[in-house]
mmCIF file of C-alpha atoms in Angstrom:
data_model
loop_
_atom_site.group_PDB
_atom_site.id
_atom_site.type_symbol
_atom_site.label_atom_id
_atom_site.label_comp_id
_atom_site.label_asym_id
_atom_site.label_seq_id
_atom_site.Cartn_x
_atom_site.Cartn_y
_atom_site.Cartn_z
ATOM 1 C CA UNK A 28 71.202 105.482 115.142
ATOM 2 C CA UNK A 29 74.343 103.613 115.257
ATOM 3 C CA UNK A 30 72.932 100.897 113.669
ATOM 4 C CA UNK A 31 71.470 103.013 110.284
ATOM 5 C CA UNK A 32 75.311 104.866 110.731
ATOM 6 C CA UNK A 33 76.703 101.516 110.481
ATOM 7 C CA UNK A 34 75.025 99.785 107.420
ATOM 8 C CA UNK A 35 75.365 103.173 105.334
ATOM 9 C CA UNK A 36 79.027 102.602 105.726
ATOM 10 C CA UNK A 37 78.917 99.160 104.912
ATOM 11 C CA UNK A 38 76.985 100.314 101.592
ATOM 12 C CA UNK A 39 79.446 102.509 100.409
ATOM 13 C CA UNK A 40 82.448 100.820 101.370
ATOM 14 C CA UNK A 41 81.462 98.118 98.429
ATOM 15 C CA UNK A 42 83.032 100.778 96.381
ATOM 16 C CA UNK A 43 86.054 100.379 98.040
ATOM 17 C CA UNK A 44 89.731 98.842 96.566
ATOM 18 C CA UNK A 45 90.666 95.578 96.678
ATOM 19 C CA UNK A 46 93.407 93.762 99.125
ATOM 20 C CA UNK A 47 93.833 92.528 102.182
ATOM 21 C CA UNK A 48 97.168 92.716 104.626
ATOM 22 C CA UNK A 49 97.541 90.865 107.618
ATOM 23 C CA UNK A 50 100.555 90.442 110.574
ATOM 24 C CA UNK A 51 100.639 87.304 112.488
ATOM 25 C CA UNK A 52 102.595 87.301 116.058
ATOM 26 C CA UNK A 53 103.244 84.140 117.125
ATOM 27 C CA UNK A 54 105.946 82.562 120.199
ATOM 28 C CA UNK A 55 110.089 83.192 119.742
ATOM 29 C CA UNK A 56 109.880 86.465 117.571
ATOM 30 C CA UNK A 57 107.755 85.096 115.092
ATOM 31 C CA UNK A 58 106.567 87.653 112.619
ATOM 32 C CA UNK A 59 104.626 86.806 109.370
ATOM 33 C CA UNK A 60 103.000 89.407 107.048
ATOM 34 C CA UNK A 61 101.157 88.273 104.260
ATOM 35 C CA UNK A 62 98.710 90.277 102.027
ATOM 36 C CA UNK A 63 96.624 89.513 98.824
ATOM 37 C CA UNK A 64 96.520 91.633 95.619
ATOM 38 C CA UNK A 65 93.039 91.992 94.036
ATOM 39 C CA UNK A 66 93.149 93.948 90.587
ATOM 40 C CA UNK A 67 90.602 93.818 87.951
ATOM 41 C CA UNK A 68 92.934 92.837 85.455
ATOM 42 C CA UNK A 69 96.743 90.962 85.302
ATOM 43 C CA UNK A 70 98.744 93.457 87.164
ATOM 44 C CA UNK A 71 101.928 91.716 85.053
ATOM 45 C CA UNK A 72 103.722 90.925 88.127
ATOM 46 C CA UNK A 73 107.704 89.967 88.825
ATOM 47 C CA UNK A 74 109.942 90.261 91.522
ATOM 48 C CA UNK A 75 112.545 91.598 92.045
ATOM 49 C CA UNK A 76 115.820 91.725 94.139
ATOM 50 C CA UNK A 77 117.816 95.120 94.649
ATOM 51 C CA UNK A 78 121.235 95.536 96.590
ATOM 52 C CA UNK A 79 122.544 97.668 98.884
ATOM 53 C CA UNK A 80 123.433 101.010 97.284
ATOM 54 C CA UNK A 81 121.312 102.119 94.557
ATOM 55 C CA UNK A 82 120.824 105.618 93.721
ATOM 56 C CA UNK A 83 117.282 106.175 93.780
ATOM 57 C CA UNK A 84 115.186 108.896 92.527
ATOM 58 C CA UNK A 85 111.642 110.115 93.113
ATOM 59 C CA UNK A 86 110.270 110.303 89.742
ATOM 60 C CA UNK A 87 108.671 113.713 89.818
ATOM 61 C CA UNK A 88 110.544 115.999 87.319
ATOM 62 C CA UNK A 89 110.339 119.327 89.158
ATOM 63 C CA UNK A 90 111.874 118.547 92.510
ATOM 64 C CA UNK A 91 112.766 114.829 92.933
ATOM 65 C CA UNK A 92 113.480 112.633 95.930
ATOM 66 C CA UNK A 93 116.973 111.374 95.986
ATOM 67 C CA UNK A 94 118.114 108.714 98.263
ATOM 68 C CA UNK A 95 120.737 105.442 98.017
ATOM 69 C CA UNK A 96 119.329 102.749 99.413
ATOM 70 C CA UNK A 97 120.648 101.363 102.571
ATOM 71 C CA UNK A 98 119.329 97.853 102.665
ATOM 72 C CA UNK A 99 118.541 95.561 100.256
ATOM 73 C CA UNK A 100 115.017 94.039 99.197
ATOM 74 C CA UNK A 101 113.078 91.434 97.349
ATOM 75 C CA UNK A 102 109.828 93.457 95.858
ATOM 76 C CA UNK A 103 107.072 92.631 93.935
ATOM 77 C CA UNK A 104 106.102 94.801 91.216
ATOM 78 C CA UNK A 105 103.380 95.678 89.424
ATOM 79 C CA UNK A 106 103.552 96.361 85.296
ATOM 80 C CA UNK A 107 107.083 97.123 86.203
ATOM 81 C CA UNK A 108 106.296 100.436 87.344
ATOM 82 C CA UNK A 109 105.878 100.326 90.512
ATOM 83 C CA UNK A 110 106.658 98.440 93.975
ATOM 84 C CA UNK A 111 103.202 97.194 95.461
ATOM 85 C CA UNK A 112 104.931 94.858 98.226
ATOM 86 C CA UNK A 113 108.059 93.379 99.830
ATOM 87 C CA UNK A 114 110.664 92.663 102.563
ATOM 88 C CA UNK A 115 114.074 94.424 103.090
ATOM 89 C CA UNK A 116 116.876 92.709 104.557
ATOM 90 C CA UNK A 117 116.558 93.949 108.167
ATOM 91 C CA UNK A 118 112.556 92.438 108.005
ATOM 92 C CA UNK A 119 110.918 96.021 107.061
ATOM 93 C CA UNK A 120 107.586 94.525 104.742
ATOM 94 C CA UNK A 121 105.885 97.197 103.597
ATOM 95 C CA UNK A 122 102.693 96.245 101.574
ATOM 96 C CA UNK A 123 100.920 99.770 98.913
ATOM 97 C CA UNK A 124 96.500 99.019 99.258
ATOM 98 C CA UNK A 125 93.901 100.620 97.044
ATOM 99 C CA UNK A 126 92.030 103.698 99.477
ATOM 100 C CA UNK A 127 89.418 105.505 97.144
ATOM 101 C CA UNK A 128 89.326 107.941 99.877
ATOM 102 C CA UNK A 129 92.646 109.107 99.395
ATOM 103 C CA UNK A 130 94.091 112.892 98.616
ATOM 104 C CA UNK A 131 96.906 113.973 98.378
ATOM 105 C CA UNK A 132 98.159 117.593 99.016
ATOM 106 C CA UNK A 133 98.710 119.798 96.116
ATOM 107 C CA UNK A 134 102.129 120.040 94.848
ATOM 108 C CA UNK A 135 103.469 123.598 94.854
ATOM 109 C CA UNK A 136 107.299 121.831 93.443
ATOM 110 C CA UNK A 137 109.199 123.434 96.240
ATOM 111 C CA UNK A 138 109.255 120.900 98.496
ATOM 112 C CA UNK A 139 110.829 117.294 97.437
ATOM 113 C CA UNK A 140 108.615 114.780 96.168
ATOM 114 C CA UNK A 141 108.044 110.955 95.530
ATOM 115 C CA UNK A 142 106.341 109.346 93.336
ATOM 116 C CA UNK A 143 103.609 107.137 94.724
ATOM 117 C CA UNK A 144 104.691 104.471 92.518
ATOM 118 C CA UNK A 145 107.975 104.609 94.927
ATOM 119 C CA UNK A 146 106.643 104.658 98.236
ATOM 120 C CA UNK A 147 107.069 101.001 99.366
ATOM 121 C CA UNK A 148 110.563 101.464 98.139
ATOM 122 C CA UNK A 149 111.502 104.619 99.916
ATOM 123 C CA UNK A 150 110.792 102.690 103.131
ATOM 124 C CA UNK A 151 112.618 99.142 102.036
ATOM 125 C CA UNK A 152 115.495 101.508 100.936
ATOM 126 C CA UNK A 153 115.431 103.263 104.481
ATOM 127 C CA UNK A 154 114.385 102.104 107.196
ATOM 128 C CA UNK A 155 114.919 98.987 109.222
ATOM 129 C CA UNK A 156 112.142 99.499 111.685
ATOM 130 C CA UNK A 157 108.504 100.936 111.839
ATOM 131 C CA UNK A 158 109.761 103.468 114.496
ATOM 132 C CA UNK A 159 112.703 104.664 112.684
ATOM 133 C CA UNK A 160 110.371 104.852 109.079
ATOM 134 C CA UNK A 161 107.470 106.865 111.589
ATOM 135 C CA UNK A 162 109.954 109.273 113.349
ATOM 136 C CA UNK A 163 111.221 110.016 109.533
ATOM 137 C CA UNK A 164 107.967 110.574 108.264
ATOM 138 C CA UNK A 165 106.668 112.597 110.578
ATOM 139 C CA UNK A 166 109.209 115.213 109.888
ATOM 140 C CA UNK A 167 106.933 115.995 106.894
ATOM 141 C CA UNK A 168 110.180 117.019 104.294
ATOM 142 C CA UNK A 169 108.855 115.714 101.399
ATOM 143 C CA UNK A 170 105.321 115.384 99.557
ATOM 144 C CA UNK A 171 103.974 112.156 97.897
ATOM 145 C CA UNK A 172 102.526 112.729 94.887
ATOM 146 C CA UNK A 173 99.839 110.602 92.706
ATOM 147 C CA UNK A 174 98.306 110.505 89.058
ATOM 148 C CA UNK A 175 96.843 108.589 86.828
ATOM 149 C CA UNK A 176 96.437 105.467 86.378
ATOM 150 C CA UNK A 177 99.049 104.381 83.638
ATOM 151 C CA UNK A 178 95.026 103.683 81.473
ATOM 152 C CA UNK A 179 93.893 107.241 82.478
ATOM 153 C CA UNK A 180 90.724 105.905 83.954
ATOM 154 C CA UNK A 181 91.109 107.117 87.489
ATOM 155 C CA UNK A 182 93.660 108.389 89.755
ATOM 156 C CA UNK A 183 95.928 106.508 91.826
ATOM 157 C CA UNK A 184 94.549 106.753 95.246
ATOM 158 C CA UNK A 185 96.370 104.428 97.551
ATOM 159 C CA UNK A 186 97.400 104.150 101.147
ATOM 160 C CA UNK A 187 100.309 102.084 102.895
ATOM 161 C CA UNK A 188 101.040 99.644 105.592
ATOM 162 C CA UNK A 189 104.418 98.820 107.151
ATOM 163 C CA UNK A 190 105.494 96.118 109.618
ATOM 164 C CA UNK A 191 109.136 95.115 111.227
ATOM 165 C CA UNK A 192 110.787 92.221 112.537
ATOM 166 C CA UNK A 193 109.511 93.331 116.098
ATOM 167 C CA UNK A 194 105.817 92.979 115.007
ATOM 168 C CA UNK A 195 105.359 96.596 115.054
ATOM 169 C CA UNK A 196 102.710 98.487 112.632
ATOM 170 C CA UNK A 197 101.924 101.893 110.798
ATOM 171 C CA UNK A 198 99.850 102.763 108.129
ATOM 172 C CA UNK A 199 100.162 105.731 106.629
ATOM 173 C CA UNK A 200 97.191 107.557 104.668
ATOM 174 C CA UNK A 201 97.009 110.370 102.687
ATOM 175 C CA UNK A 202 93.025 112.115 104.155
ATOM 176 C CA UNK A 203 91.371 115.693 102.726
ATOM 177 C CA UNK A 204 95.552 116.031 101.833
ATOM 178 C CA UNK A 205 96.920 115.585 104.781
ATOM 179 C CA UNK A 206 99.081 112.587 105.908
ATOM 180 C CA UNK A 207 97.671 110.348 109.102
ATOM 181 C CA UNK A 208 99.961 108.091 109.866
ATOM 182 C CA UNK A 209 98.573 105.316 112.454
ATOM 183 C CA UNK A 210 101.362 103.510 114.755
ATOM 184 C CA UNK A 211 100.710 100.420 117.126
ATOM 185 C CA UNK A 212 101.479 96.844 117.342
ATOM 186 C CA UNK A 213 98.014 96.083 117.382
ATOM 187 C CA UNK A 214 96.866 97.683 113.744
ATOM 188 C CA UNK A 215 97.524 94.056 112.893
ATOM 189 C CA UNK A 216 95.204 94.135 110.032
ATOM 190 C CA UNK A 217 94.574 96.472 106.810
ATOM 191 C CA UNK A 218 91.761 96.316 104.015
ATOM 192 C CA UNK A 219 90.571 98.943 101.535
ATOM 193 C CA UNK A 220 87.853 101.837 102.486
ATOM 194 C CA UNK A 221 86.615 102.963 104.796
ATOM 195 C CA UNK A 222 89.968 105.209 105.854
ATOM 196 C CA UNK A 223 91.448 103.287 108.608
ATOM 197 C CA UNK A 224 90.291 104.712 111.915
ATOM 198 C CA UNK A 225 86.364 103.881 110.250
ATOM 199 C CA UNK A 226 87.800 100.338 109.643
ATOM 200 C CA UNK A 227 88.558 100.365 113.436
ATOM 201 C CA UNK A 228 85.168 101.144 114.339
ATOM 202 C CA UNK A 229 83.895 98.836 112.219
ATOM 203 C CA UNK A 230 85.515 95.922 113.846
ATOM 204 C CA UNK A 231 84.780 97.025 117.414
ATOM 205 C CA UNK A 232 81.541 96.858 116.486
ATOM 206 C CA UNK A 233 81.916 93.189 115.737
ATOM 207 C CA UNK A 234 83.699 91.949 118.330
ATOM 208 C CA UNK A 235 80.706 92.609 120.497
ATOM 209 C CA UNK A 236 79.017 89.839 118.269
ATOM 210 C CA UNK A 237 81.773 87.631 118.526
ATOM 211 C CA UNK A 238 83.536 85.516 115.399
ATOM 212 C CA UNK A 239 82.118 82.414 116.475
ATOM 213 C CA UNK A 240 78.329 83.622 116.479
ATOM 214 C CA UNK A 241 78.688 85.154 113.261
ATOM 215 C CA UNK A 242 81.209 86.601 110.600
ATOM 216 C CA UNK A 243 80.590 89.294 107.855
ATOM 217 C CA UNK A 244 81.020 86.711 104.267
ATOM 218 C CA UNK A 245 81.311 89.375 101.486
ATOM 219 C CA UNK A 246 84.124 90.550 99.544
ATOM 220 C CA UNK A 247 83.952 93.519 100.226
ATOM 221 C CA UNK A 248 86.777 95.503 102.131
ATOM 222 C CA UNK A 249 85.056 95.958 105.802
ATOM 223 C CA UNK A 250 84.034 92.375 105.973
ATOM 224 C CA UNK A 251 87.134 91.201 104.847
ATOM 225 C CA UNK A 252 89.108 93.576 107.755
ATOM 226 C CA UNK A 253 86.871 91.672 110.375
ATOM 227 C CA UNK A 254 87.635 88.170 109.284
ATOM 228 C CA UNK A 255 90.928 88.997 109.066
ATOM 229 C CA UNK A 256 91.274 90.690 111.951
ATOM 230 C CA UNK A 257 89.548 87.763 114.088
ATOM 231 C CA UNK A 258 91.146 84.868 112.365
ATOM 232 C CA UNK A 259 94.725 85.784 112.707
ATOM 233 C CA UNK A 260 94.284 86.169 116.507
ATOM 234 C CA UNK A 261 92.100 83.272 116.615
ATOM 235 C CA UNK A 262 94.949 81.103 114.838
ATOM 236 C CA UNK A 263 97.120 79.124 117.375
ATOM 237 C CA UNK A 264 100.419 80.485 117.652
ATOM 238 C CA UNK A 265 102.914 77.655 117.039
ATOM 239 C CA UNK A 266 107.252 77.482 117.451
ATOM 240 C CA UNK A 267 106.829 75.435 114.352
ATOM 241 C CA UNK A 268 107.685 77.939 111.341
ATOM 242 C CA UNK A 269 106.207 75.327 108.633
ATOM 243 C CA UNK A 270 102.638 75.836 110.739
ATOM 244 C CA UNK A 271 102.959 79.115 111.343
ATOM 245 C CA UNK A 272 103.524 79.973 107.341
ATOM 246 C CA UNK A 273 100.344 77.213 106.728
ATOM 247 C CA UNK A 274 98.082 79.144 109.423
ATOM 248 C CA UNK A 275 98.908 82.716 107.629
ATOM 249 C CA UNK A 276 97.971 81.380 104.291
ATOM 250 C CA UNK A 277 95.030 80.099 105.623
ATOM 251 C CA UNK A 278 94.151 83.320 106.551
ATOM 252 C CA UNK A 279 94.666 85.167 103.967
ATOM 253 C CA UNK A 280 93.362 82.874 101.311
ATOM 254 C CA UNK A 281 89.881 83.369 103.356
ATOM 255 C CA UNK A 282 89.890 86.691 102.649
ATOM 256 C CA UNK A 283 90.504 86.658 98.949
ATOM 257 C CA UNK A 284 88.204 87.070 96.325
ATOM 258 C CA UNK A 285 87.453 83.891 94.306
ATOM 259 C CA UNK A 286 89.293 83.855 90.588
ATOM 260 C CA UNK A 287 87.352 85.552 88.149
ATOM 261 C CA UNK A 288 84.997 87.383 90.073
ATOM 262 C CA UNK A 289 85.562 91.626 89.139
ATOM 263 C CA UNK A 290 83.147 93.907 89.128
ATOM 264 C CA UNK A 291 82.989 96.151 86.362
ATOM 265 C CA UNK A 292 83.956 99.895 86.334
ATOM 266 C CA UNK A 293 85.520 99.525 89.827
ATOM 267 C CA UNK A 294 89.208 97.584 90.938
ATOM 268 C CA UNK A 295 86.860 97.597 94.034
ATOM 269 C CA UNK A 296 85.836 93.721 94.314
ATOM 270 C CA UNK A 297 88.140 92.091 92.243
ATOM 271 C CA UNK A 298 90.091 89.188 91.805
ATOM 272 C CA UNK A 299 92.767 87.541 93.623
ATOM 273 C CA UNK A 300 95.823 87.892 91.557
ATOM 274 C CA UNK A 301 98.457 86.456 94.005
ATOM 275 C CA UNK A 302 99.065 86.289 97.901
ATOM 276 C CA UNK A 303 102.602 86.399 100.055
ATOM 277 C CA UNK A 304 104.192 86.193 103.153
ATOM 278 C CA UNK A 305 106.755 87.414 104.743
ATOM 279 C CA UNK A 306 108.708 85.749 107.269
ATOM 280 C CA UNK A 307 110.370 88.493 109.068
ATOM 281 C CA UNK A 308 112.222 86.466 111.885
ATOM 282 C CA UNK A 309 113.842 84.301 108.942
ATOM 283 C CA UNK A 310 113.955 86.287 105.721
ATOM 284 C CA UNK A 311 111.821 84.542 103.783
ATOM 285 C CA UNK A 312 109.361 85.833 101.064
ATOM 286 C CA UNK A 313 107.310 83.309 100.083
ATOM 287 C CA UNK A 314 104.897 83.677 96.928
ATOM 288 C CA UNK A 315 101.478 82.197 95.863
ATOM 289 C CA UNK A 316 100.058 82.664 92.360
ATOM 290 C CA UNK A 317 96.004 81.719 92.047
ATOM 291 C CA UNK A 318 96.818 80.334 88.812
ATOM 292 C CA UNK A 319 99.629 77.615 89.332
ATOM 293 C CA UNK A 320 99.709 75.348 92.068
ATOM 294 C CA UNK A 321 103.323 75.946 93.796
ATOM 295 C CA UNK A 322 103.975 78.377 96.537
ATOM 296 C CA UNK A 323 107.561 79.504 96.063
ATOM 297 C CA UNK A 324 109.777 81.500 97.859
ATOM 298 C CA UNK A 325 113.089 83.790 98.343
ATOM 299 C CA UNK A 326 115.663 82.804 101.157
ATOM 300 C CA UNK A 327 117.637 86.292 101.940
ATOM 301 C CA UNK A 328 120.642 83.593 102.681
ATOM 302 C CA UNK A 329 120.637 82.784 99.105
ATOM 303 C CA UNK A 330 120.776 86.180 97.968
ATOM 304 C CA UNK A 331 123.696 88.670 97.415
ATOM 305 C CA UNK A 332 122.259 92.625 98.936
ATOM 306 C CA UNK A 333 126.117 93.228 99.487
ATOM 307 C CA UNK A 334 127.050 97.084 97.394
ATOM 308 C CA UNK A 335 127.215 96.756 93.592
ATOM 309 C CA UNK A 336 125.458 93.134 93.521
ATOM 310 C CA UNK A 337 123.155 93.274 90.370
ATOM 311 C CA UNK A 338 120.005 93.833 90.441
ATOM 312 C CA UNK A 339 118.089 90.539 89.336
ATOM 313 C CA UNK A 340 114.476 89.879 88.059
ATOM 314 C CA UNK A 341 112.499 86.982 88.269
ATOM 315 C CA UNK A 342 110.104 86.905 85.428
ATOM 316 C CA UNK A 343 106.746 85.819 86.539
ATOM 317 C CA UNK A 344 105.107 86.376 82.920
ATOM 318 C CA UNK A 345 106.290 83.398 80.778
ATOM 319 C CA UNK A 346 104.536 80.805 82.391
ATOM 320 C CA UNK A 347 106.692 79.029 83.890
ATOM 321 C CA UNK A 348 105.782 77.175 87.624
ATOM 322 C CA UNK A 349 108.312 77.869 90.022
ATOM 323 C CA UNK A 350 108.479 75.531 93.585
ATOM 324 C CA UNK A 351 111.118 76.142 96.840
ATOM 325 C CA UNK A 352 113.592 78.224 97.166
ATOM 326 C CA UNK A 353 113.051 80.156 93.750
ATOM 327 C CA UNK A 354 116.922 82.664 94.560
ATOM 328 C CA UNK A 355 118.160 81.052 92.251
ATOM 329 C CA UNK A 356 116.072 81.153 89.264
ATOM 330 C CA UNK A 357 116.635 84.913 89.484
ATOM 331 C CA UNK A 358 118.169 86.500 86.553
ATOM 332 C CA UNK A 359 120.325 89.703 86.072
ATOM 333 C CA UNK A 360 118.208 93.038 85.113
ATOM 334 C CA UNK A 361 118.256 96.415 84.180
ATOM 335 C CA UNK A 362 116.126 98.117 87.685
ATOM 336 C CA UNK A 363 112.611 98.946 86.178
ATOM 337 C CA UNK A 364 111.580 103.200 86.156
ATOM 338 C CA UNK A 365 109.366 103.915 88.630
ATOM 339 C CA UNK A 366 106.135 105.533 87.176
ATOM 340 C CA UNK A 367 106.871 109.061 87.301
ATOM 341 C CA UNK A 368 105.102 112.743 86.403
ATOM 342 C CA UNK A 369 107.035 115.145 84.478
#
């Protein structure tokens, strides 16, 4: 029974969204989270550094969020819209995953809400640690609220990971319209569908094979959570930060979906757009586009957060390649509008 229980789910979940996320915990305090993105089209990517200080708002006309940000971040964002991943300045990464099982609770507009398009901000803005961002959260105060996609094809059904400089996890997911938020060091590891305590069960199942036996190959989101999951423990864990970043990569470049490969009508299995990581013991956000051949990345040293520093933009759409330390290269911005509803 479990078996016929177990290849139904692996059936549907090839209708799943695309990405992968992955935390690495290596010797000293090493922390490195990287993740992929896998869209179906050019999700017209830059990044982005904001300061200290910015008055925020949720984005949802009736009953906003309001907030000024208490730490700065370098995000990257997608169509300009929205903030699908980054790294604050205290080493919060938080990293927004398609969940086609996602719903959200119906917005009555008494309560404050927040855009989903601003959810990996809210916690960059906020929080310096998964425990602080959880014990916030879980005071339920405000709603999240999704749409559309900006194309009207579907609705924006997305769930979110978080990790911290201590190698602690959540992921928070929105299920029947209520929010299950899932805390632990070990949830070292995030895909697409099934929800996320499925994707557990999933792997358990397994690791009673064993990765060196055999290893799910697809691209689809279960089989990419149990590579994943057994190659970044598998890894070694190295002092060297230069290996460490190499060994990440690795990983999550063998979970990515070859360049060019989409299948149609779904963002389900889709291509790799670009990977990161984030180095959360030395503030580093490195950068990896599948179509030119540099990784790059941002050094928080080189990079003002400080209280009415500007925002700046680095534009990621003109084709230009971009190698080492990239601060630099940044340019001074008008902040993007988060994707609101009215």
């Amino acid at each position: 029974m479990f078996v016929l229980v177990f290849v139904v789910l692996l059936l549907d979940v090839s209708k799943a969204g695309a990405c992968t996320r992955i935390v690495y915990q290596g010797p000293n305090n090493t922390i490195l989270t990287a993740r992929s993105m896998d869209w179906k089209e050019d999700s017209m990517t830059n990044l982005w550094i904001f300061p200290r200080g910015m008055d925020r708002n949720g984005e949802i006309g009736k009953n906003p969020m309001t907030w000024k940000s208490k730490y700065g971040s370098v995000v990257a964002a997608a169509y300009d819209i929205c903030s699908t991943d980054g790294m604050n300045e205290k080493g919060l990464v938080a990293n927004l995953l398609w969940l086609a099982e996602s719903e959200y609770p119906q917005w009555d507009g008494k309560r404050p809400a927040l855009s989903i398009a601003a959810w990996v901000q809210y916690m960059l803005d906020n929080f310096a640690t998964v425990d602080e961002a959880v014990t916030a959260i879980e005071d339920n105060k405000f709603d999240v609220v999704s749409d559309q996609m900006p194309d009207g094809s579907r609705m924006a059904t997305l769930h979110l990971s978080i990790s911290d400089a201590t190698g602690d996890n959540a992921i928070f997911e929105y299920v029947k319209g209520k929010l299950v938020i899932h805390h632990d060091r070990s949830y070292q590891v995030m895909t697409n569908s099934p929800v996320f305590h499925e994707q557990l069960a999933l792997n358990n199942y397994w690791k009673t094979i064993g990765g060196l036996t055999f290893l799910p190959g697809t691209n689809r989101a279960a089989d990419r959570f149990v590579r994943a999951s057994y190659y970044i423990n598998v890894i070694p864990k190295v002092e060297d930060i230069r290996t460490a970043v190499a060994s990440v990569f690795s990983v999550i470049r063998n979970t990515s979906v070859p360049f060019g490969i989409s299948t149609p009508n779904e963002p389900n299995i889709s291509s790799t757009r670009w990977r990161t990581v984030s180095d959360q013991k030395n503030k580093i956000y490195f950068y990896e586009s599948t179509l030119y051949p540099n990784v790059f990345w941002v050094d928080f040293k080189s990079v003002d957060f400080s209280e009415k520093a500007p925002v700046k933009k680095l534009d990621l759409l003109k084709g230009e390649t971009f190698a080492g330390n990239a601060s630099g290269e940044f340019v001074v911005s008008e902040p993007f509008k988060f994707l609101g509803i009215d």
